[in-house]
């Protein structure tokens, strides 16, 4: 049960049981951590952050939390590759770092993209991010994810996306459905995002708790801004 108001004070249900995808992930002794299991504030797994964004250049960093469960010290580095939808690639390397047996370390790659394809609701451009952990020339762990590059500002007068004023037209969404409760398939989550987009919205508030990853991925792909709520 996630934190939030007592159930008696809510006007919606919390469901129990396993209602989302479950994966059993087998890794080698040296691997990228799970972002939740790592218990690192804003730093487990893979963290992507762009702190300077314009139509000419986007720059920031990719932070990767590596774990060494091997019996020996390891000298490692991380290679980060960003690929646009047209196939244009930008590759970045972290410095070499030593991790003792049983140790954990952050690897930080400074990244910059010239003429970035910025994400917005009418053009939801996404980049493929490939993160590889290297021991010498050998890739010993890797992960893929997709990310959008966007700049968000909220002033006393308006909402700005990529330095352009945007009228936010939104709705709320619950993840439950008749007969199945919260146990929606990935396809059903995508369908809901698609229907919200087709109805003319560019924003969705997830009522009132974090929704399934597949819905968030669909929102990124279809062009929906998301407020991912805290329970209650």
Tab-separated table of N, CA and C in Angstrom, residues 66-192:
chain	number	residue	atom	x	y	z
A	66	UNK	N	26.450	1.793	-10.704
A	66	UNK	CA	26.985	0.468	-10.947
A	66	UNK	C	27.242	-0.291	-9.661
A	67	UNK	N	27.036	-1.601	-9.733
A	67	UNK	CA	27.209	-2.481	-8.578
A	67	UNK	C	28.243	-3.558	-8.922
A	68	UNK	N	29.174	-3.806	-8.012
A	68	UNK	CA	30.182	-4.850	-8.203
A	68	UNK	C	30.000	-5.933	-7.142
A	69	UNK	N	29.328	-7.015	-7.521
A	69	UNK	CA	29.170	-8.155	-6.625
A	69	UNK	C	30.198	-9.245	-6.906
A	70	UNK	N	31.176	-8.930	-7.738
A	70	UNK	CA	32.252	-9.890	-8.005
A	70	UNK	C	33.191	-9.957	-6.802
A	71	UNK	N	34.079	-10.936	-6.823
A	71	UNK	CA	34.986	-11.146	-5.688
A	71	UNK	C	36.270	-10.335	-5.806
A	72	UNK	N	36.417	-9.600	-6.907
A	72	UNK	CA	37.634	-8.823	-7.123
A	72	UNK	C	37.299	-7.383	-7.464
A	73	UNK	N	38.264	-6.506	-7.290
A	73	UNK	CA	38.126	-5.107	-7.687
A	73	UNK	C	37.968	-5.021	-9.198
A	74	UNK	N	37.154	-4.089	-9.676
A	74	UNK	CA	36.921	-3.917	-11.107
A	74	UNK	C	37.217	-2.474	-11.510
A	75	UNK	N	37.843	-2.319	-12.678
A	75	UNK	CA	38.044	-0.990	-13.263
A	75	UNK	C	37.111	-0.883	-14.463
A	76	UNK	N	36.174	0.057	-14.401
A	76	UNK	CA	35.075	0.104	-15.351
A	76	UNK	C	34.870	1.517	-15.874
A	77	UNK	N	34.182	1.613	-17.010
A	77	UNK	CA	33.641	2.881	-17.463
A	77	UNK	C	32.323	2.609	-18.166
A	78	UNK	N	31.566	3.663	-18.371
A	78	UNK	CA	30.240	3.538	-18.971
A	78	UNK	C	30.212	4.317	-20.273
A	79	UNK	N	29.638	3.682	-21.300
A	79	UNK	CA	29.438	4.341	-22.591
A	79	UNK	C	27.952	4.626	-22.780
A	80	UNK	N	27.646	5.873	-23.119
A	80	UNK	CA	26.268	6.322	-23.306
A	80	UNK	C	26.083	6.725	-24.761
A	81	UNK	N	25.067	6.169	-25.419
A	81	UNK	CA	24.789	6.501	-26.814
A	81	UNK	C	23.359	6.998	-26.939
A	82	UNK	N	23.195	8.212	-27.448
A	82	UNK	CA	21.876	8.782	-27.746
A	82	UNK	C	21.643	8.707	-29.243
A	83	UNK	N	20.492	8.151	-29.643
A	83	UNK	CA	20.175	8.003	-31.063
A	83	UNK	C	18.829	8.647	-31.351
A	84	UNK	N	18.798	9.556	-32.327
A	84	UNK	CA	17.548	10.211	-32.721
A	84	UNK	C	16.715	9.256	-33.581
A	85	UNK	N	15.478	9.640	-33.845
A	85	UNK	CA	14.609	8.765	-34.634
A	85	UNK	C	15.107	8.616	-36.073
A	86	UNK	N	15.949	9.562	-36.536
A	86	UNK	CA	16.544	9.450	-37.869
A	86	UNK	C	17.820	8.621	-37.868
A	87	UNK	N	18.255	8.190	-36.670
A	87	UNK	CA	19.436	7.356	-36.582
A	87	UNK	C	20.728	8.105	-36.308
A	88	UNK	N	20.653	9.416	-36.042
A	88	UNK	CA	21.859	10.185	-35.718
A	88	UNK	C	22.305	9.842	-34.305
A	89	UNK	N	23.598	9.452	-34.161
A	89	UNK	CA	24.104	8.982	-32.875
A	89	UNK	C	25.110	9.951	-32.271
A	90	UNK	N	25.042	10.080	-30.949
A	90	UNK	CA	26.034	10.823	-30.169
A	90	UNK	C	26.482	9.916	-29.040
A	91	UNK	N	27.801	9.725	-28.900
A	91	UNK	CA	28.344	8.786	-27.923
A	91	UNK	C	29.219	9.514	-26.906
A	92	UNK	N	29.094	9.113	-25.641
A	92	UNK	CA	29.817	9.763	-24.553
A	92	UNK	C	30.364	8.691	-23.608
A	93	UNK	N	31.551	8.942	-23.049
A	93	UNK	CA	32.188	8.012	-22.127
A	93	UNK	C	32.407	8.667	-20.769
A	94	UNK	N	32.238	7.879	-19.715
A	94	UNK	CA	32.594	8.352	-18.378
A	94	UNK	C	34.080	8.079	-18.153
A	95	UNK	N	34.699	8.737	-17.175
A	95	UNK	CA	36.071	8.371	-16.805
A	95	UNK	C	36.126	6.940	-16.253
A	96	UNK	N	37.298	6.312	-16.360
A	96	UNK	CA	37.515	5.004	-15.726
A	96	UNK	C	37.403	5.146	-14.211
A	97	UNK	N	36.728	4.185	-13.584
A	97	UNK	CA	36.601	4.190	-12.128
A	97	UNK	C	36.814	2.790	-11.578
A	98	UNK	N	37.390	2.718	-10.394
A	98	UNK	CA	37.586	1.443	-9.725
A	98	UNK	C	36.471	1.230	-8.701
A	99	UNK	N	35.897	0.007	-8.721
A	99	UNK	CA	34.882	-0.369	-7.732
A	99	UNK	C	35.385	-1.593	-6.994
A	100	UNK	N	35.502	-1.497	-5.693
A	100	UNK	CA	35.959	-2.621	-4.890
A	100	UNK	C	34.902	-3.714	-4.857
A	101	UNK	N	35.326	-4.916	-4.487
A	101	UNK	CA	34.385	-6.034	-4.368
A	101	UNK	C	33.296	-5.677	-3.357
A	102	UNK	N	32.048	-5.836	-3.769
A	102	UNK	CA	30.915	-5.479	-2.914
A	102	UNK	C	30.582	-4.007	-2.925
A	103	UNK	N	31.278	-3.226	-3.763
A	103	UNK	CA	31.073	-1.783	-3.786
A	103	UNK	C	30.043	-1.337	-4.818
A	104	UNK	N	29.673	-0.069	-4.703
A	104	UNK	CA	28.719	0.569	-5.619
A	104	UNK	C	29.217	1.974	-5.909
A	105	UNK	N	29.092	2.408	-7.154
A	105	UNK	CA	29.597	3.725	-7.537
A	105	UNK	C	28.699	4.364	-8.591
A	106	UNK	N	28.659	5.692	-8.587
A	106	UNK	CA	28.011	6.436	-9.663
A	106	UNK	C	29.017	6.707	-10.776
A	107	UNK	N	28.580	6.526	-12.009
A	107	UNK	CA	29.334	6.917	-13.195
A	107	UNK	C	28.554	8.047	-13.859
A	108	UNK	N	29.223	9.157	-14.137
A	108	UNK	CA	28.522	10.321	-14.697
A	108	UNK	C	29.129	10.683	-16.045
A	109	UNK	N	28.292	10.681	-17.071
A	109	UNK	CA	28.704	11.079	-18.416
A	109	UNK	C	28.106	12.442	-18.734
A	110	UNK	N	28.958	13.411	-19.040
A	110	UNK	CA	28.472	14.710	-19.514
A	110	UNK	C	28.029	14.553	-20.961
A	111	UNK	N	26.805	14.977	-21.266
A	111	UNK	CA	26.266	14.785	-22.615
A	111	UNK	C	25.835	16.128	-23.207
A	112	UNK	N	25.939	16.231	-24.515
A	112	UNK	CA	25.441	17.413	-25.229
A	112	UNK	C	24.978	16.981	-26.607
A	113	UNK	N	23.903	17.585	-27.059
A	113	UNK	CA	23.303	17.257	-28.358
A	113	UNK	C	23.133	18.539	-29.148
A	114	UNK	N	23.769	18.618	-30.311
A	114	UNK	CA	23.621	19.773	-31.191
A	114	UNK	C	22.307	19.657	-31.963
A	115	UNK	N	21.623	20.788	-32.154
A	115	UNK	CA	20.341	20.822	-32.887
A	115	UNK	C	19.401	19.713	-32.398
A	116	UNK	N	19.080	19.677	-31.103
A	116	UNK	CA	18.267	18.579	-30.573
A	116	UNK	C	16.848	18.597	-31.122
A	117	UNK	N	16.298	17.416	-31.261
A	117	UNK	CA	14.894	17.288	-31.632
A	117	UNK	C	14.084	17.321	-30.336
A	118	UNK	N	13.569	18.495	-30.008
A	118	UNK	CA	12.881	18.667	-28.732
A	118	UNK	C	11.513	17.992	-28.741
A	119	UNK	N	11.124	17.512	-27.546
A	119	UNK	CA	9.826	16.862	-27.380
A	119	UNK	C	8.761	17.910	-27.113
A	120	UNK	N	7.609	17.786	-27.782
A	120	UNK	CA	6.427	18.575	-27.439
A	120	UNK	C	5.196	17.772	-27.845
A	121	UNK	N	3.996	18.160	-27.391
A	121	UNK	CA	2.814	17.340	-27.666
A	121	UNK	C	2.514	17.139	-29.147
A	122	UNK	N	2.829	18.113	-29.992
A	122	UNK	CA	2.562	17.945	-31.419
A	122	UNK	C	3.673	17.208	-32.151
A	123	UNK	N	4.887	17.207	-31.572
A	123	UNK	CA	6.022	16.474	-32.129
A	123	UNK	C	6.741	15.750	-30.980
A	124	UNK	N	6.208	14.602	-30.574
A	124	UNK	CA	6.780	13.896	-29.416
A	124	UNK	C	8.062	13.129	-29.780
A	125	UNK	N	9.121	13.904	-30.075
A	125	UNK	CA	10.386	13.294	-30.465
A	125	UNK	C	11.029	12.594	-29.276
A	126	UNK	N	11.454	11.372	-29.486
A	126	UNK	CA	12.117	10.595	-28.438
A	126	UNK	C	13.475	10.108	-28.931
A	127	UNK	N	14.422	10.053	-28.012
A	127	UNK	CA	15.747	9.504	-28.289
A	127	UNK	C	15.872	8.134	-27.643
A	128	UNK	N	16.544	7.221	-28.339
A	128	UNK	CA	16.925	5.953	-27.735
A	128	UNK	C	18.210	6.173	-26.945
A	129	UNK	N	18.211	5.767	-25.697
A	129	UNK	CA	19.391	5.877	-24.848
A	129	UNK	C	19.915	4.478	-24.560
A	130	UNK	N	21.158	4.225	-24.983
A	130	UNK	CA	21.787	2.923	-24.759
A	130	UNK	C	22.949	3.131	-23.793
A	131	UNK	N	22.885	2.465	-22.653
A	131	UNK	CA	23.917	2.570	-21.622
A	131	UNK	C	24.651	1.230	-21.536
A	132	UNK	N	25.978	1.267	-21.691
A	132	UNK	CA	26.789	0.050	-21.649
A	132	UNK	C	27.873	0.174	-20.578
A	133	UNK	N	28.017	-0.856	-19.754
A	133	UNK	CA	29.091	-0.920	-18.767
A	133	UNK	C	30.246	-1.685	-19.396
A	134	UNK	N	31.432	-1.058	-19.420
A	134	UNK	CA	32.588	-1.635	-20.105
A	134	UNK	C	33.664	-2.046	-19.110
A	135	UNK	N	34.203	-3.242	-19.316
A	135	UNK	CA	35.429	-3.679	-18.653
A	135	UNK	C	36.447	-3.923	-19.765
A	136	UNK	N	37.345	-2.972	-19.936
A	136	UNK	CA	38.202	-3.008	-21.118
A	136	UNK	C	37.347	-2.772	-22.354
A	137	UNK	N	37.411	-3.701	-23.315
A	137	UNK	CA	36.582	-3.604	-24.524
A	137	UNK	C	35.279	-4.393	-24.405
A	138	UNK	N	35.119	-5.119	-23.309
A	138	UNK	CA	33.959	-6.005	-23.160
A	138	UNK	C	32.776	-5.270	-22.540
A	139	UNK	N	31.591	-5.471	-23.130
A	139	UNK	CA	30.341	-4.962	-22.562
A	139	UNK	C	29.813	-6.006	-21.590
A	140	UNK	N	29.738	-5.658	-20.300
A	140	UNK	CA	29.331	-6.649	-19.297
A	140	UNK	C	27.922	-6.407	-18.761
A	141	UNK	N	27.329	-5.273	-19.110
A	141	UNK	CA	25.907	-5.038	-18.821
A	141	UNK	C	25.449	-3.880	-19.683
A	142	UNK	N	24.178	-3.865	-20.043
A	142	UNK	CA	23.660	-2.730	-20.811
A	142	UNK	C	22.151	-2.627	-20.633
A	143	UNK	N	21.652	-1.428	-20.857
A	143	UNK	CA	20.210	-1.177	-20.802
A	143	UNK	C	19.824	-0.173	-21.877
A	144	UNK	N	18.596	-0.307	-22.373
A	144	UNK	CA	18.009	0.642	-23.327
A	144	UNK	C	16.828	1.343	-22.659
A	145	UNK	N	16.671	2.618	-22.912
A	145	UNK	CA	15.439	3.314	-22.564
A	145	UNK	C	15.233	4.457	-23.554
A	146	UNK	N	14.044	5.042	-23.521
A	146	UNK	CA	13.754	6.176	-24.407
A	146	UNK	C	13.504	7.415	-23.567
A	147	UNK	N	13.949	8.557	-24.066
A	147	UNK	CA	13.795	9.794	-23.317
A	147	UNK	C	13.519	10.947	-24.276
A	148	UNK	N	12.761	11.921	-23.800
A	148	UNK	CA	12.529	13.140	-24.557
A	148	UNK	C	13.344	14.285	-23.968
A	149	UNK	N	13.740	15.214	-24.817
A	149	UNK	CA	14.468	16.401	-24.359
A	149	UNK	C	13.494	17.573	-24.408
A	150	UNK	N	13.247	18.189	-23.268
A	150	UNK	CA	12.242	19.256	-23.193
A	150	UNK	C	12.565	20.194	-22.045
A	151	UNK	N	12.163	21.432	-22.191
A	151	UNK	CA	12.370	22.440	-21.157
A	151	UNK	C	11.011	22.944	-20.698
A	152	UNK	N	10.762	22.841	-19.390
A	152	UNK	CA	9.459	23.212	-18.834
A	152	UNK	C	9.632	24.369	-17.854
A	153	UNK	N	8.809	25.402	-18.007
A	153	UNK	CA	8.823	26.544	-17.097
A	153	UNK	C	7.386	26.942	-16.777
A	154	UNK	N	7.143	27.243	-15.512
A	154	UNK	CA	5.838	27.721	-15.071
A	154	UNK	C	6.040	29.061	-14.383
A	155	UNK	N	5.445	30.102	-14.936
A	155	UNK	CA	5.546	31.439	-14.360
A	155	UNK	C	4.205	31.826	-13.754
A	156	UNK	N	4.120	33.034	-13.224
A	156	UNK	CA	2.857	33.509	-12.687
A	156	UNK	C	1.822	33.782	-13.762
A	157	UNK	N	2.246	33.794	-15.018
A	157	UNK	CA	1.343	34.142	-16.110
A	157	UNK	C	1.003	32.987	-17.036
A	158	UNK	N	1.945	32.040	-17.218
A	158	UNK	CA	1.708	31.030	-18.241
A	158	UNK	C	2.622	29.819	-18.032
A	159	UNK	N	2.325	28.782	-18.800
A	159	UNK	CA	3.156	27.577	-18.856
A	159	UNK	C	3.957	27.625	-20.153
A	160	UNK	N	5.255	27.364	-20.046
A	160	UNK	CA	6.121	27.408	-21.221
A	160	UNK	C	6.778	26.050	-21.428
A	161	UNK	N	6.728	25.585	-22.663
A	161	UNK	CA	7.409	24.362	-23.062
A	161	UNK	C	8.375	24.712	-24.174
A	162	UNK	N	9.674	24.424	-23.940
A	162	UNK	CA	10.722	24.761	-24.913
A	162	UNK	C	10.678	26.240	-25.285
A	163	UNK	N	10.462	27.073	-24.234
A	163	UNK	CA	10.471	28.537	-24.333
A	163	UNK	C	9.314	29.109	-25.162
A	164	UNK	N	8.275	28.300	-25.400
A	164	UNK	CA	7.078	28.768	-26.090
A	164	UNK	C	5.872	28.558	-25.184
A	165	UNK	N	5.018	29.568	-25.104
A	165	UNK	CA	3.837	29.452	-24.260
A	165	UNK	C	2.921	28.356	-24.794
A	166	UNK	N	2.438	27.515	-23.871
A	166	UNK	CA	1.567	26.410	-24.255
A	166	UNK	C	0.306	26.438	-23.399
A	167	UNK	N	-0.853	26.412	-24.048
A	167	UNK	CA	-2.115	26.293	-23.319
A	167	UNK	C	-2.298	24.833	-22.922
A	168	UNK	N	-2.387	24.595	-21.617
A	168	UNK	CA	-2.513	23.239	-21.111
A	168	UNK	C	-3.983	22.862	-21.045
A	169	UNK	N	-4.355	21.833	-21.792
A	169	UNK	CA	-5.735	21.368	-21.873
A	169	UNK	C	-5.741	19.919	-21.401
A	170	UNK	N	-6.210	19.693	-20.164
A	170	UNK	CA	-5.986	18.385	-19.578
A	170	UNK	C	-7.208	17.698	-19.021
A	171	UNK	N	-6.985	16.463	-18.576
A	171	UNK	CA	-8.020	15.647	-17.974
A	171	UNK	C	-7.389	14.786	-16.883
A	172	UNK	N	-8.231	14.071	-16.148
A	172	UNK	CA	-7.765	13.116	-15.142
A	172	UNK	C	-7.943	11.702	-15.670
A	173	UNK	N	-7.136	10.783	-15.126
A	173	UNK	CA	-7.280	9.381	-15.514
A	173	UNK	C	-7.055	8.472	-14.314
A	174	UNK	N	-7.978	7.555	-14.076
A	174	UNK	CA	-7.764	6.461	-13.126
A	174	UNK	C	-7.325	5.229	-13.920
A	175	UNK	N	-6.532	4.366	-13.279
A	175	UNK	CA	-6.035	3.200	-13.995
A	175	UNK	C	-6.944	1.977	-13.849
A	176	UNK	N	-8.081	2.111	-13.155
A	176	UNK	CA	-8.948	0.941	-12.976
A	176	UNK	C	-9.907	0.803	-14.164
A	177	UNK	N	-10.418	-0.400	-14.308
A	177	UNK	CA	-11.329	-0.707	-15.418
A	177	UNK	C	-12.319	-1.773	-14.927
A	178	UNK	N	-13.566	-1.751	-15.421
A	178	UNK	CA	-14.550	-2.732	-14.951
A	178	UNK	C	-14.049	-4.180	-15.060
A	179	UNK	N	-14.326	-4.940	-14.047
A	179	UNK	CA	-14.064	-6.383	-13.945
A	179	UNK	C	-12.598	-6.730	-13.683
A	180	UNK	N	-11.659	-5.896	-14.121
A	180	UNK	CA	-10.242	-6.235	-13.918
A	180	UNK	C	-9.569	-5.339	-12.889
A	181	UNK	N	-10.268	-4.311	-12.398
A	181	UNK	CA	-9.664	-3.416	-11.418
A	181	UNK	C	-8.448	-2.714	-11.995
A	182	UNK	N	-7.303	-2.844	-11.310
A	182	UNK	CA	-6.069	-2.207	-11.769
A	182	UNK	C	-5.286	-3.084	-12.746
A	183	UNK	N	-5.718	-4.316	-12.961
A	183	UNK	CA	-4.905	-5.273	-13.728
A	183	UNK	C	-5.077	-5.091	-15.229
A	184	UNK	N	-4.780	-3.882	-15.700
A	184	UNK	CA	-4.866	-3.601	-17.126
A	184	UNK	C	-3.617	-4.109	-17.831
A	185	UNK	N	-3.802	-4.543	-19.066
A	185	UNK	CA	-2.665	-4.936	-19.893
A	185	UNK	C	-1.928	-3.692	-20.376
A	186	UNK	N	-0.707	-3.877	-20.875
A	186	UNK	CA	0.037	-2.764	-21.478
A	186	UNK	C	-0.756	-2.156	-22.625
A	187	UNK	N	-1.433	-3.004	-23.394
A	187	UNK	CA	-2.209	-2.517	-24.529
A	187	UNK	C	-3.394	-1.671	-24.080
A	188	UNK	N	-4.026	-2.066	-22.960
A	188	UNK	CA	-5.152	-1.287	-22.445
A	188	UNK	C	-4.673	0.061	-21.904
A	189	UNK	N	-3.495	0.098	-21.283
A	189	UNK	CA	-2.933	1.371	-20.851
A	189	UNK	C	-2.645	2.268	-22.048
A	190	UNK	N	-2.101	1.701	-23.105
A	190	UNK	CA	-1.830	2.475	-24.324
A	190	UNK	C	-3.137	3.011	-24.918
A	191	UNK	N	-4.171	2.158	-24.923
A	191	UNK	CA	-5.478	2.573	-25.459
A	191	UNK	C	-6.004	3.798	-24.724
A	192	UNK	N	-5.883	3.818	-23.398
A	192	UNK	CA	-6.373	4.964	-22.627
A	192	UNK	C	-5.605	6.237	-22.995
